[in-house]
Short mmCIF file of C-alpha atoms in Angstrom, two decimals:
data_model
loop_
_atom_site.label_atom_id
_atom_site.label_comp_id
_atom_site.label_asym_id
_atom_site.label_seq_id
_atom_site.Cartn_x
_atom_site.Cartn_y
_atom_site.Cartn_z
CA MET A 1 -0.06 0.11 -0.03
CA SER A 2 1.30 3.48 -0.90
CA LYS A 3 0.29 7.18 -0.23
CA THR A 4 -0.85 10.05 -2.27
CA LYS A 5 0.97 13.06 -1.76
CA ASP A 6 -1.75 14.14 0.48
CA GLY A 7 -0.89 11.34 2.70
CA VAL A 8 -4.09 9.27 1.74
CA PRO A 9 -3.69 5.68 1.14
CA SER A 10 -3.85 4.47 -2.37
CA VAL A 11 -4.17 0.98 -3.52
CA ILE A 12 -2.33 -0.12 -6.56
CA HIS A 13 -3.08 -3.00 -8.84
CA ASN A 14 -1.34 -4.34 -12.19
CA SER A 15 -4.47 -3.39 -14.08
CA ARG A 16 -4.51 0.06 -12.91
CA ILE A 17 -6.04 2.38 -15.54
CA ASN A 18 -4.88 6.04 -15.48
CA ARG A 19 -5.74 9.43 -17.13
CA ARG A 20 -3.04 8.71 -19.77
CA THR A 21 -4.29 5.38 -20.86
CA LEU A 22 -7.93 6.65 -21.15
CA LEU A 23 -6.66 9.76 -22.90
CA ALA A 24 -4.81 7.69 -25.34
CA SER A 25 -8.07 5.35 -26.30
CA ALA A 26 -10.14 8.66 -26.49
CA ALA A 27 -7.79 10.15 -28.76
CA ALA A 28 -7.69 7.23 -31.12
CA LEU A 29 -11.59 7.15 -30.91
CA GLY A 30 -12.38 10.77 -31.12
CA GLY A 31 -10.31 11.32 -34.14
CA ALA A 32 -12.14 8.61 -36.07
CA MET A 33 -15.29 10.71 -35.29
CA LEU A 34 -14.35 13.77 -37.49
CA LEU A 35 -15.22 14.02 -40.95
CA PRO A 36 -12.52 14.44 -43.86
CA GLY A 37 -11.75 17.75 -44.07
CA GLN A 38 -13.26 19.07 -40.70
CA VAL A 39 -10.63 21.94 -39.52
CA PHE A 40 -11.11 24.09 -36.66
CA ALA A 41 -9.25 27.60 -37.51
CA GLN A 42 -7.39 29.37 -34.75
CA ALA A 43 -7.18 33.02 -34.99
CA SER A 44 -3.74 34.37 -34.07
CA THR A 45 -3.92 37.37 -31.65
CA PRO A 46 -7.00 37.71 -29.26
CA LYS A 47 -8.08 41.20 -28.44
CA PRO A 48 -10.00 41.42 -24.79
CA GLY A 49 -13.34 43.19 -24.57
CA GLY A 50 -16.69 43.49 -26.11
CA THR A 51 -19.84 41.73 -25.35
CA LEU A 52 -20.85 38.94 -27.65
CA ARG A 53 -24.57 39.07 -28.89
CA ILE A 54 -26.20 35.62 -29.34
CA VAL A 55 -29.19 34.62 -30.71
CA MET A 56 -31.00 31.30 -29.89
CA PRO A 57 -34.23 29.75 -30.33
CA PHE A 58 -34.97 27.99 -27.12
CA ASN A 59 -35.60 29.24 -23.63
CA PRO A 60 -33.93 27.02 -21.05
CA ALA A 61 -35.97 25.34 -18.59
CA ALA A 62 -33.24 25.95 -15.78
CA LEU A 63 -29.45 26.99 -15.29
CA ASP A 64 -28.93 24.29 -12.85
CA PRO A 65 -27.09 21.56 -14.66
CA MET A 66 -29.15 19.16 -12.58
CA THR A 67 -32.49 20.12 -13.15
CA GLY A 68 -32.37 21.25 -16.98
CA ARG A 69 -33.16 18.75 -19.87
CA ASN A 70 -32.33 20.09 -23.44
CA VAL A 71 -29.40 19.99 -25.31
CA PRO A 72 -29.47 24.02 -25.81
CA ASP A 73 -29.07 24.64 -22.21
CA PHE A 74 -25.44 24.24 -22.80
CA ASN A 75 -25.08 27.31 -24.74
CA ALA A 76 -25.08 28.94 -21.43
CA LEU A 77 -24.27 26.40 -19.17
CA TYR A 78 -20.47 26.05 -20.21
CA ALA A 79 -20.30 29.94 -19.77
CA LEU A 80 -21.28 29.58 -16.27
CA PHE A 81 -19.67 26.22 -15.22
CA ASP A 82 -16.58 24.37 -15.28
CA ALA A 83 -16.70 20.73 -15.67
CA LEU A 84 -14.57 18.24 -13.59
CA ILE A 85 -13.17 17.06 -16.84
CA ALA A 86 -13.11 18.87 -20.01
CA PHE A 87 -12.59 17.49 -23.76
CA ASP A 88 -11.14 18.92 -27.01
CA PRO A 89 -13.78 20.30 -29.40
CA ALA A 90 -12.04 18.77 -32.54
CA THR A 91 -10.82 15.26 -31.36
CA LEU A 92 -13.38 14.76 -28.23
CA GLU A 93 -10.10 13.91 -26.44
CA LEU A 94 -10.45 14.13 -22.35
CA LYS A 95 -8.58 17.03 -21.07
CA PRO A 96 -8.07 18.40 -17.27
CA MET A 97 -10.27 21.01 -16.05
CA LEU A 98 -11.29 21.24 -12.46
CA ALA A 99 -9.90 17.63 -12.05
CA LYS A 100 -6.44 18.01 -12.86
CA ASP A 101 -5.94 14.08 -13.24
CA TRP A 102 -8.02 10.80 -12.68
CA THR A 103 -7.03 7.36 -12.40
CA PHE A 104 -8.87 3.95 -11.51
CA THR A 105 -7.13 2.56 -8.82
CA ASP A 106 -8.93 -0.77 -9.46
CA PRO A 107 -11.98 -1.41 -11.79
CA THR A 108 -14.59 -0.10 -9.26
CA THR A 109 -12.38 2.85 -7.77
CA LEU A 110 -12.04 6.38 -9.45
CA VAL A 111 -9.69 8.99 -7.78
CA LEU A 112 -10.21 12.30 -9.02
CA ASN A 113 -7.18 14.91 -8.01
CA LEU A 114 -8.55 18.53 -8.16
CA ILE A 115 -7.00 21.65 -9.02
CA ASP A 116 -6.40 24.22 -5.88
CA GLY A 117 -6.92 27.94 -5.63
CA VAL A 118 -10.43 28.24 -7.40
CA LYS A 119 -13.33 29.96 -5.92
CA PHE A 120 -17.01 29.88 -7.07
CA HIS A 121 -18.49 33.11 -8.28
CA ASP A 122 -19.71 33.98 -4.81
CA GLY A 123 -16.07 33.73 -3.23
CA THR A 124 -16.60 30.62 -1.55
CA PRO A 125 -13.82 27.86 -2.23
CA PHE A 126 -13.82 25.31 -4.72
CA ASN A 127 -12.60 21.73 -3.12
CA ALA A 128 -13.03 18.17 -2.56
CA GLU A 129 -16.12 18.65 -0.29
CA ALA A 130 -17.69 20.77 -2.66
CA VAL A 131 -17.40 18.09 -5.30
CA LYS A 132 -18.89 15.59 -3.17
CA PHE A 133 -21.91 17.75 -2.09
CA ASN A 134 -22.43 18.02 -5.81
CA LEU A 135 -22.26 14.47 -6.79
CA ASP A 136 -24.44 13.34 -4.05
CA ARG A 137 -27.10 15.94 -5.07
CA PHE A 138 -27.03 14.65 -8.28
CA MET A 139 -27.50 11.14 -7.15
CA ASN A 140 -30.18 11.92 -4.27
CA ASP A 141 -32.02 14.96 -4.96
CA PRO A 142 -35.68 14.37 -5.70
CA ARG A 143 -35.64 17.03 -8.36
CA SER A 144 -32.54 15.27 -10.26
CA ASN A 145 -32.72 14.68 -13.86
CA VAL A 146 -29.22 13.44 -14.26
CA LYS A 147 -29.36 10.42 -11.81
CA SER A 148 -29.02 8.02 -14.55
CA ASP A 149 -25.55 9.37 -15.38
CA LEU A 150 -24.31 8.22 -12.14
CA VAL A 151 -26.18 5.21 -11.60
CA SER A 152 -22.91 3.17 -11.54
CA VAL A 153 -21.46 5.21 -8.66
CA GLY A 154 -22.06 3.78 -5.11
CA SER A 155 -20.31 6.33 -2.98
CA VAL A 156 -18.18 9.57 -3.06
CA THR A 157 -15.82 10.14 -0.33
CA VAL A 158 -13.32 13.09 0.39
CA THR A 159 -9.85 11.45 0.62
CA GLY A 160 -8.02 14.77 0.86
CA PRO A 161 -8.78 18.32 0.67
CA SER A 162 -8.32 18.33 -3.02
CA GLN A 163 -9.11 14.59 -3.73
CA VAL A 164 -12.35 12.68 -3.95
CA THR A 165 -12.93 8.82 -4.53
CA LEU A 166 -15.90 7.39 -6.29
CA LYS A 167 -16.55 3.77 -5.55
CA LEU A 168 -18.42 2.23 -8.28
CA LYS A 169 -21.15 -0.46 -7.95
CA ARG A 170 -19.70 -2.26 -11.16
CA PRO A 171 -16.79 -1.14 -13.36
CA ASN A 172 -17.76 1.78 -15.49
CA TYR A 173 -14.65 3.07 -17.53
CA SER A 174 -17.09 5.52 -19.13
CA LEU A 175 -17.39 7.64 -16.12
CA PRO A 176 -14.55 10.15 -16.66
CA THR A 177 -16.16 11.02 -20.01
CA ILE A 178 -19.49 11.24 -18.36
CA LEU A 179 -18.01 13.96 -16.02
CA THR A 180 -17.57 16.24 -18.93
CA GLY A 181 -21.35 16.62 -19.06
CA ARG A 182 -23.75 17.88 -16.32
CA VAL A 183 -23.03 15.71 -13.44
CA GLY A 184 -19.34 17.32 -14.02
CA CYS A 185 -20.65 20.69 -13.56
CA ILE A 186 -19.83 21.93 -10.14
CA ILE A 187 -22.38 24.47 -8.38
CA SER A 188 -21.37 26.60 -5.19
CA PRO A 189 -22.93 24.62 -2.27
CA ALA A 190 -23.29 27.79 -0.31
CA SER A 191 -25.64 29.05 -2.97
CA ILE A 192 -27.81 25.78 -2.83
CA LYS A 193 -27.88 26.03 0.96
CA ALA A 194 -28.81 29.75 0.93
CA ALA A 195 -31.75 29.04 -1.80
CA ALA A 196 -35.26 28.06 -0.76
CA ASP A 197 -35.64 24.48 -1.06
CA GLY A 198 -32.05 24.36 -2.78
CA ASN A 199 -33.61 25.61 -5.84
CA VAL A 200 -30.91 27.58 -7.96
CA ASP A 201 -32.59 26.93 -11.45
CA ARG A 202 -32.54 31.05 -11.76
CA ASN A 203 -29.61 31.77 -9.86
CA PRO A 204 -26.66 29.55 -10.88
CA VAL A 205 -23.48 30.29 -8.96
CA GLY A 206 -20.71 28.19 -10.86
CA THR A 207 -16.67 28.41 -11.23
CA GLY A 208 -16.87 29.06 -14.96
CA PRO A 209 -15.43 32.06 -17.12
CA PHE A 210 -18.73 34.03 -16.70
CA LYS A 211 -20.86 34.96 -13.98
CA PHE A 212 -24.62 35.01 -14.10
CA ALA A 213 -26.39 38.54 -14.41
CA GLU A 214 -30.13 38.23 -15.26
CA TRP A 215 -32.60 36.25 -17.07
CA ARG A 216 -35.73 37.31 -18.63
CA ASP A 217 -37.95 34.49 -19.83
CA ASN A 218 -37.95 34.04 -23.57
CA ASP A 219 -36.18 37.25 -24.01
CA LEU A 220 -32.58 37.37 -22.94
CA ILE A 221 -30.07 35.71 -20.30
CA ARG A 222 -27.11 37.74 -19.48
CA VAL A 223 -23.55 36.83 -18.47
CA GLU A 224 -20.80 39.02 -17.36
CA LYS A 225 -16.75 38.31 -17.27
CA ASN A 226 -15.83 36.48 -14.10
CA PRO A 227 -12.77 38.81 -13.21
CA ASN A 228 -11.37 36.10 -10.57
CA TYR A 229 -11.29 33.34 -13.19
CA TRP A 230 -8.84 30.76 -12.46
CA GLN A 231 -7.08 30.59 -15.78
CA PRO A 232 -5.29 33.57 -16.08
CA GLY A 233 -6.04 35.87 -18.96
CA LEU A 234 -9.42 34.43 -19.55
CA PRO A 235 -12.12 35.06 -20.74
CA TYR A 236 -11.60 37.51 -23.32
CA LEU A 237 -14.88 38.95 -23.60
CA ASP A 238 -16.50 41.28 -21.40
CA GLY A 239 -19.95 39.38 -21.39
CA ILE A 240 -22.50 37.69 -23.42
CA ASN A 241 -26.08 38.28 -24.25
CA PHE A 242 -28.11 35.24 -24.97
CA ARG A 243 -31.09 36.59 -26.80
CA ILE A 244 -34.18 34.43 -26.98
CA ILE A 245 -36.34 34.27 -30.14
CA ASN A 246 -38.11 31.09 -30.94
CA GLU A 247 -38.76 31.58 -34.58
CA PHE A 248 -35.69 30.28 -36.56
CA ASN A 249 -35.83 32.65 -39.45
CA THR A 250 -36.51 35.54 -37.36
CA ALA A 251 -33.65 34.76 -35.14
CA ALA A 252 -31.42 34.02 -38.22
CA ARG A 253 -32.32 37.58 -39.69
CA THR A 254 -30.96 39.30 -36.64
CA VAL A 255 -27.19 38.48 -37.58
CA THR A 256 -27.92 39.16 -41.16
CA ALA A 257 -29.14 42.80 -39.96
CA GLY A 258 -26.28 43.16 -37.53
CA GLU A 259 -28.59 43.02 -34.56
CA THR A 260 -26.45 39.80 -33.21
CA ASP A 261 -23.22 38.31 -33.79
CA LEU A 262 -24.07 34.49 -33.82
CA ALA A 263 -27.00 32.50 -34.07
CA LEU A 264 -27.06 28.82 -32.51
CA ASN A 265 -29.00 25.82 -32.88
CA MET A 266 -29.96 26.73 -36.48
CA ALA A 267 -31.72 24.63 -39.04
CA ALA A 268 -30.86 23.60 -42.43
CA GLN A 269 -33.08 26.30 -44.22
CA GLN A 270 -31.36 29.15 -42.34
CA ILE A 271 -28.04 27.75 -43.32
CA ALA A 272 -28.94 27.44 -46.94
CA THR A 273 -30.17 31.15 -46.55
CA ALA A 274 -27.01 32.40 -44.77
CA ARG A 275 -24.62 31.03 -47.20
CA ARG A 276 -25.92 33.65 -49.78
CA VAL A 277 -24.54 36.50 -47.76
CA GLN A 278 -21.06 36.87 -48.43
CA ASP A 279 -20.21 38.97 -44.88
CA LEU A 280 -21.55 35.75 -42.86
CA THR A 281 -20.18 32.38 -41.95
CA ALA A 282 -22.74 29.52 -42.07
CA GLU A 283 -21.41 26.25 -40.79
CA ALA A 284 -23.17 22.88 -40.75
CA ASN A 285 -20.57 20.81 -39.03
CA PRO A 286 -20.73 17.03 -37.98
CA SER A 287 -22.91 16.37 -34.86
CA MET A 288 -23.72 14.06 -32.30
CA ILE A 289 -27.58 15.37 -32.41
CA PHE A 290 -30.16 13.21 -33.89
CA PHE A 291 -33.94 13.52 -34.35
CA THR A 292 -36.14 11.00 -33.09
CA LEU A 293 -39.67 10.42 -31.55
CA MET A 294 -39.41 9.46 -28.20
CA MET A 295 -42.14 6.75 -27.11
CA ASN A 296 -43.74 6.27 -23.72
CA PHE A 297 -43.34 2.22 -24.42
CA ALA A 298 -44.85 1.39 -20.85
CA LYS A 299 -48.31 1.91 -21.83
CA PRO A 300 -50.59 1.41 -24.82
CA PRO A 301 -50.72 1.71 -27.63
CA LEU A 302 -46.76 1.84 -27.71
CA ASN A 303 -46.16 -1.04 -25.31
CA ASP A 304 -46.74 -3.15 -28.18
CA ILE A 305 -43.35 -3.77 -30.10
CA ARG A 306 -45.47 -4.22 -33.17
CA VAL A 307 -46.92 -1.10 -33.20
CA ARG A 308 -43.30 0.54 -32.52
CA GLN A 309 -41.99 -1.48 -35.38
CA ALA A 310 -44.74 -0.44 -37.67
CA MET A 311 -43.83 3.14 -36.93
CA ASN A 312 -40.42 2.58 -38.04
CA TYR A 313 -41.21 0.65 -41.34
CA ALA A 314 -43.38 3.68 -42.22
CA ILE A 315 -40.80 5.93 -42.17
CA ASN A 316 -38.88 7.07 -45.46
CA ARG A 317 -35.67 8.40 -43.69
CA THR A 318 -33.96 9.23 -47.03
CA GLU A 319 -37.01 11.55 -48.18
CA LEU A 320 -36.90 12.93 -44.56
CA ASN A 321 -33.29 14.02 -44.72
CA GLN A 322 -33.86 16.02 -48.12
CA VAL A 323 -36.93 17.43 -47.00
CA LEU A 324 -35.97 18.45 -43.28
CA MET A 325 -32.18 18.60 -43.55
CA LEU A 326 -31.63 19.78 -47.04
CA GLY A 327 -29.33 16.35 -47.28
CA LEU A 328 -27.02 18.05 -44.33
CA GLY A 329 -28.11 15.03 -42.04
CA GLU A 330 -27.88 11.34 -42.25
CA PRO A 331 -31.03 9.03 -42.50
CA THR A 332 -30.43 6.31 -39.61
CA SER A 333 -32.27 3.66 -37.76
CA THR A 334 -30.04 4.39 -34.79
CA MET A 335 -28.71 7.31 -32.92
CA PHE A 336 -25.21 7.84 -34.22
CA PRO A 337 -23.59 9.20 -37.20
CA LYS A 338 -22.07 6.62 -39.63
CA ASP A 339 -18.41 7.73 -38.74
CA PHE A 340 -18.97 7.51 -34.94
CA TRP A 341 -16.83 4.56 -33.21
CA ALA A 342 -19.55 3.06 -31.39
CA VAL A 343 -21.93 2.71 -34.13
CA ASP A 344 -22.55 -0.87 -35.92
CA ALA A 345 -23.26 -0.56 -39.37
CA GLY A 346 -25.16 -3.75 -39.48
CA THR A 347 -28.24 -2.33 -37.79
CA ALA A 348 -27.63 1.19 -38.54
CA GLN A 349 -29.99 0.90 -41.29
CA PHE A 350 -32.07 -1.70 -40.10
CA TYR A 351 -35.61 -0.03 -40.92
CA GLN A 352 -35.95 0.43 -44.56
CA HIS A 353 -39.10 2.16 -45.91
CA ASP A 354 -41.82 -0.76 -46.02
CA PRO A 355 -45.31 0.49 -45.70
CA GLU A 356 -47.05 -2.81 -46.31
CA LYS A 357 -44.97 -4.59 -43.60
CA ALA A 358 -46.15 -1.44 -41.44
CA ARG A 359 -49.65 -2.13 -42.28
CA LYS A 360 -49.35 -5.85 -41.51
CA LEU A 361 -47.81 -5.33 -38.32
CA LEU A 362 -50.59 -3.03 -37.17
CA ALA A 363 -53.14 -5.42 -38.28
CA GLU A 364 -51.35 -8.16 -36.22
CA ALA A 365 -51.39 -5.87 -33.10
CA GLY A 366 -55.08 -5.13 -33.58
CA TYR A 367 -55.04 -1.93 -35.41
CA PRO A 368 -56.25 -3.05 -39.08
CA LYS A 369 -57.66 0.42 -39.64
CA GLY A 370 -54.90 2.33 -37.87
CA LEU A 371 -54.80 4.56 -34.98
CA GLU A 372 -54.37 7.86 -33.37
CA VAL A 373 -51.10 8.62 -31.22
CA GLU A 374 -51.02 11.63 -28.95
CA THR A 375 -47.83 13.31 -29.71
CA TRP A 376 -46.38 16.58 -28.51
CA SER A 377 -44.07 19.00 -30.43
CA TRP A 378 -42.10 22.24 -29.71
CA PRO A 379 -43.95 25.13 -30.78
CA ASP A 380 -41.66 26.91 -33.02
CA GLN A 381 -42.41 26.89 -36.96
CA THR A 382 -39.60 24.64 -37.85
CA SER A 383 -40.54 21.73 -35.14
CA VAL A 384 -44.32 22.05 -36.19
CA GLN A 385 -43.29 21.57 -40.12
CA ARG A 386 -41.08 18.84 -39.04
CA LEU A 387 -43.61 16.81 -37.29
CA GLU A 388 -45.98 17.60 -40.20
CA VAL A 389 -43.90 15.73 -42.67
CA VAL A 390 -43.07 12.84 -40.35
CA GLY A 391 -46.98 12.63 -39.65
CA ASN A 392 -47.86 12.62 -43.41
CA GLN A 393 -45.68 9.60 -43.78
CA LEU A 394 -47.10 7.83 -40.69
CA GLU A 395 -50.54 8.64 -42.06
CA GLN A 396 -49.98 6.57 -45.03
CA VAL A 397 -49.97 3.41 -43.21
CA GLY A 398 -53.11 4.32 -41.00
CA ILE A 399 -51.27 6.20 -37.95
CA ARG A 400 -52.48 9.71 -37.05
CA LEU A 401 -50.69 11.93 -34.98
CA LYS A 402 -52.59 14.09 -32.53
CA VAL A 403 -50.12 16.89 -31.87
CA THR A 404 -49.99 19.38 -28.96
CA PRO A 405 -47.41 22.08 -29.67
CA SER A 406 -45.84 23.56 -26.27
CA PRO A 407 -42.62 25.08 -25.15
CA PRO A 408 -39.93 22.55 -24.23
CA GLN A 409 -40.36 23.42 -20.33
CA VAL A 410 -43.98 22.33 -20.74
CA VAL A 411 -43.45 19.40 -22.86
CA ASN A 412 -40.81 18.02 -20.78
CA GLN A 413 -43.04 18.24 -17.46
CA ALA A 414 -46.23 16.96 -19.24
CA PHE A 415 -44.33 14.04 -21.18
CA TYR A 416 -41.28 12.78 -19.06
CA ILE A 417 -42.41 13.49 -15.61
CA GLU A 418 -46.03 13.13 -15.64
CA GLY A 419 -46.17 10.43 -18.58
CA LYS A 420 -48.88 12.47 -20.49
CA GLY A 421 -49.38 11.53 -24.17
CA ALA A 422 -47.61 8.63 -26.22
CA MET A 423 -44.52 10.44 -28.11
CA ILE A 424 -42.39 13.53 -28.57
CA LEU A 425 -40.36 14.73 -31.54
CA ASN A 426 -37.41 16.70 -30.47
CA PRO A 427 -33.36 16.62 -30.83
CA GLN A 428 -31.76 14.32 -28.81
CA GLY A 429 -27.70 13.26 -28.17
CA GLY A 430 -25.03 15.69 -27.47
CA TRP A 431 -23.29 13.22 -24.92
CA LEU A 432 -19.86 12.18 -25.19
CA ASP A 433 -19.85 8.77 -24.20
CA PRO A 434 -22.31 6.56 -26.06
CA SER A 435 -23.35 4.85 -22.85
CA GLN A 436 -25.01 7.93 -21.73
CA THR A 437 -27.15 8.14 -24.61
CA TYR A 438 -28.60 4.76 -23.83
CA GLU A 439 -28.85 5.32 -20.42
CA ARG A 440 -30.74 8.69 -20.60
CA LEU A 441 -33.06 7.41 -23.36
CA PHE A 442 -33.86 4.18 -22.16
CA GLY A 443 -32.81 3.23 -18.77
CA ALA A 444 -35.44 3.24 -16.04
CA THR A 445 -34.05 6.39 -14.40
CA GLY A 446 -33.16 8.00 -17.56
CA GLN A 447 -34.57 11.51 -17.88
CA PHE A 448 -36.08 10.61 -21.29
CA ASN A 449 -37.67 7.45 -20.45
CA ALA A 450 -41.05 8.68 -19.94
CA GLY A 451 -42.49 5.14 -18.76
CA LYS A 452 -39.44 4.63 -16.35
CA ILE A 453 -39.44 1.03 -17.15
CA GLU A 454 -36.26 -1.19 -18.86
CA ASP A 455 -36.05 -4.62 -20.13
CA PRO A 456 -33.70 -6.67 -17.75
CA GLN A 457 -31.75 -7.54 -21.02
CA PHE A 458 -31.23 -3.81 -22.05
CA ARG A 459 -29.50 -3.43 -18.50
CA LYS A 460 -27.33 -6.28 -18.87
CA LEU A 461 -25.89 -5.20 -22.38
CA LEU A 462 -25.64 -1.59 -21.27
CA ASP A 463 -23.79 -3.00 -17.93
CA ALA A 464 -21.50 -4.69 -20.48
CA THR A 465 -20.21 -1.56 -22.47
CA GLY A 466 -18.50 -0.16 -19.15
CA THR A 467 -16.59 -3.27 -18.16
CA SER A 468 -13.29 -2.53 -20.09
CA ALA A 469 -11.39 0.20 -21.02
CA ASP A 470 -10.31 -1.36 -24.53
CA ALA A 471 -11.99 0.52 -27.42
CA GLY A 472 -12.50 -2.68 -29.45
CA LYS A 473 -14.18 -4.53 -26.52
CA ARG A 474 -16.54 -1.62 -26.10
CA LYS A 475 -17.37 -1.30 -29.77
CA GLU A 476 -18.65 -5.02 -29.80
CA ALA A 477 -20.75 -4.34 -26.60
CA PHE A 478 -22.16 -1.33 -28.02
CA ALA A 479 -22.99 -3.33 -31.42
CA ALA A 480 -25.21 -5.65 -29.21
CA LEU A 481 -26.73 -2.77 -27.34
CA GLN A 482 -27.58 -1.23 -30.69
CA ARG A 483 -29.09 -4.35 -32.21
CA PHE A 484 -31.49 -4.71 -29.07
CA VAL A 485 -32.60 -1.42 -28.90
CA VAL A 486 -33.02 -1.23 -32.74
CA GLU A 487 -34.93 -4.47 -32.89
CA GLN A 488 -37.21 -3.61 -30.08
CA ALA A 489 -37.88 -0.36 -31.77
CA LEU A 490 -37.53 1.68 -28.17
CA HIS A 491 -37.74 4.94 -30.37
CA LEU A 492 -38.53 6.15 -33.72
CA PRO A 493 -35.37 7.32 -34.89
CA LEU A 494 -35.29 9.62 -38.26
CA VAL A 495 -31.96 11.63 -39.21
CA THR A 496 -28.82 12.70 -37.80
CA SER A 497 -28.14 16.45 -37.69
CA ALA A 498 -25.31 18.92 -37.70
CA ALA A 499 -24.08 21.61 -35.64
CA MET A 500 -25.41 24.56 -37.32
CA SER A 501 -24.43 28.17 -36.70
CA ILE A 502 -24.35 31.61 -38.30
CA ARG A 503 -22.19 34.37 -37.29
CA ASN A 504 -20.64 37.63 -38.72
CA LYS A 505 -16.89 38.11 -39.26
CA LYS A 506 -16.38 39.69 -36.06
CA VAL A 507 -16.69 36.61 -34.09
CA LYS A 508 -13.04 34.63 -33.47
CA ASP A 509 -12.14 31.35 -32.43
CA PHE A 510 -15.71 30.15 -32.17
CA LYS A 511 -15.85 26.24 -32.28
CA TYR A 512 -19.00 24.32 -32.42
CA ASP A 513 -18.44 21.13 -31.45
CA ARG A 514 -20.37 17.78 -32.08
CA LEU A 515 -22.01 17.85 -28.93
CA HIS A 516 -23.73 21.29 -29.48
CA SER A 517 -21.87 22.25 -26.45
CA PRO A 518 -20.05 25.89 -27.14
CA ARG A 519 -17.16 27.13 -25.05
CA PHE A 520 -16.55 30.75 -24.80
CA HIS A 521 -13.47 30.78 -22.84
CA ARG A 522 -11.28 31.70 -25.82
CA VAL A 523 -13.88 33.68 -28.35
CA TRP A 524 -13.01 37.37 -28.85
CA LEU A 525 -14.47 40.09 -31.05
CA ASP A 526 -12.29 41.54 -33.77
CA GLN A 527 -13.69 45.23 -33.79
CA THR A 528 -11.49 46.05 -36.98
CA VAL A 529 -13.87 43.85 -39.08
#
């Protein structure tokens, strides 16, 4: 038995998996995820100052990483919060952040060593106690939407002023990757203890490069530079204004008109239009986001596998990619793009357009004349039109959608928490490790599993994906899991998306990564443009 530099006992094993080993694996896998020719340009001489004006089409449900649900929340979250572990936006290689290093001392023990001298925006210290407080809260708080991310964690122990040790219920070598997301974003414990019922949804206090200033629903989120940020010289910006405009075309036009500098979460139609404007940069980069209809498969009619499979056979995904994505996405029967390391080509295109087979399955399920399915949609014009196109395809085999458009926060409460309705069409994904995607969508505690049930075989297959740090073995395990989810038709995948943004030439060093999670630490404004 040896000791750490803090004098804490540390068990050493021959099978020890440390940060360097995991980084080597992540680099090999992450590099394969980039499409040929994708380059992130680096501007040379950053100039501090200025406020970046962003427009985005979605009002967050919360700015607490624990209680938010939607991918666009990360537009603001990574400005306010540092995660325990970061990743390179181009290669997705894991990098130190609030944790300066991490080591699996054995297959069920993960030790995180934290950086010293960091303070939260309220002046209180970031340390091991704060990390334990947050991880315990993420796992146990009744309001937590991220319990599934830490389902493999049994306990969190402070083993030094700047060290925490996570004891796992079972091996899970994907955990460092998971700690780059919501459960890695550390909030000031003092702010939570001071808030009524611990609710900091609208008053987030992190360690990030920007401090929260104000939030006007469906109008504006404003953040200001953190003058005491622990990374010297950063950020370059004085602040960021996140303007919220729910209609995509209107949002895009604010950049064209010079009212904003950067539009996030755009759709293919806005990219096509913006590319005609010489002074704008419109990008559609490879992405881990996909569009799917999430199903409540715990209750009729979608508890019948034949109905779920019929819906999958009714969809013409190639047509959807052309109509909805203008060819910028990929048709898929799963959740990952074809260049992703964990995707299995054998079942990626499992469901081909076959209306006759869809009708036969519906008849076998007792619906020879078809059926009506209660479906939620986000209320913006693009989302409604997207569901209309999908609905037209389903109607060809007798499946009629009864659609209720509502704001994301209303839909999330009604469908995912209260279990109302049968389906919802929205973007999903944006998680660095594929196990997170499966857990969030189909695990019994997953925040996007409306029915809160899971098949025992699903759990067995998912657990198998975390038992080894070897990329080849994980790929085999994910192939088996993918086949199960596809054959069981646990959702209705349509197309993968791209990370789409529009910006003017003043915005420098902006990188929209494959997870749709922009970081603004090094973004700067060139006032000479």
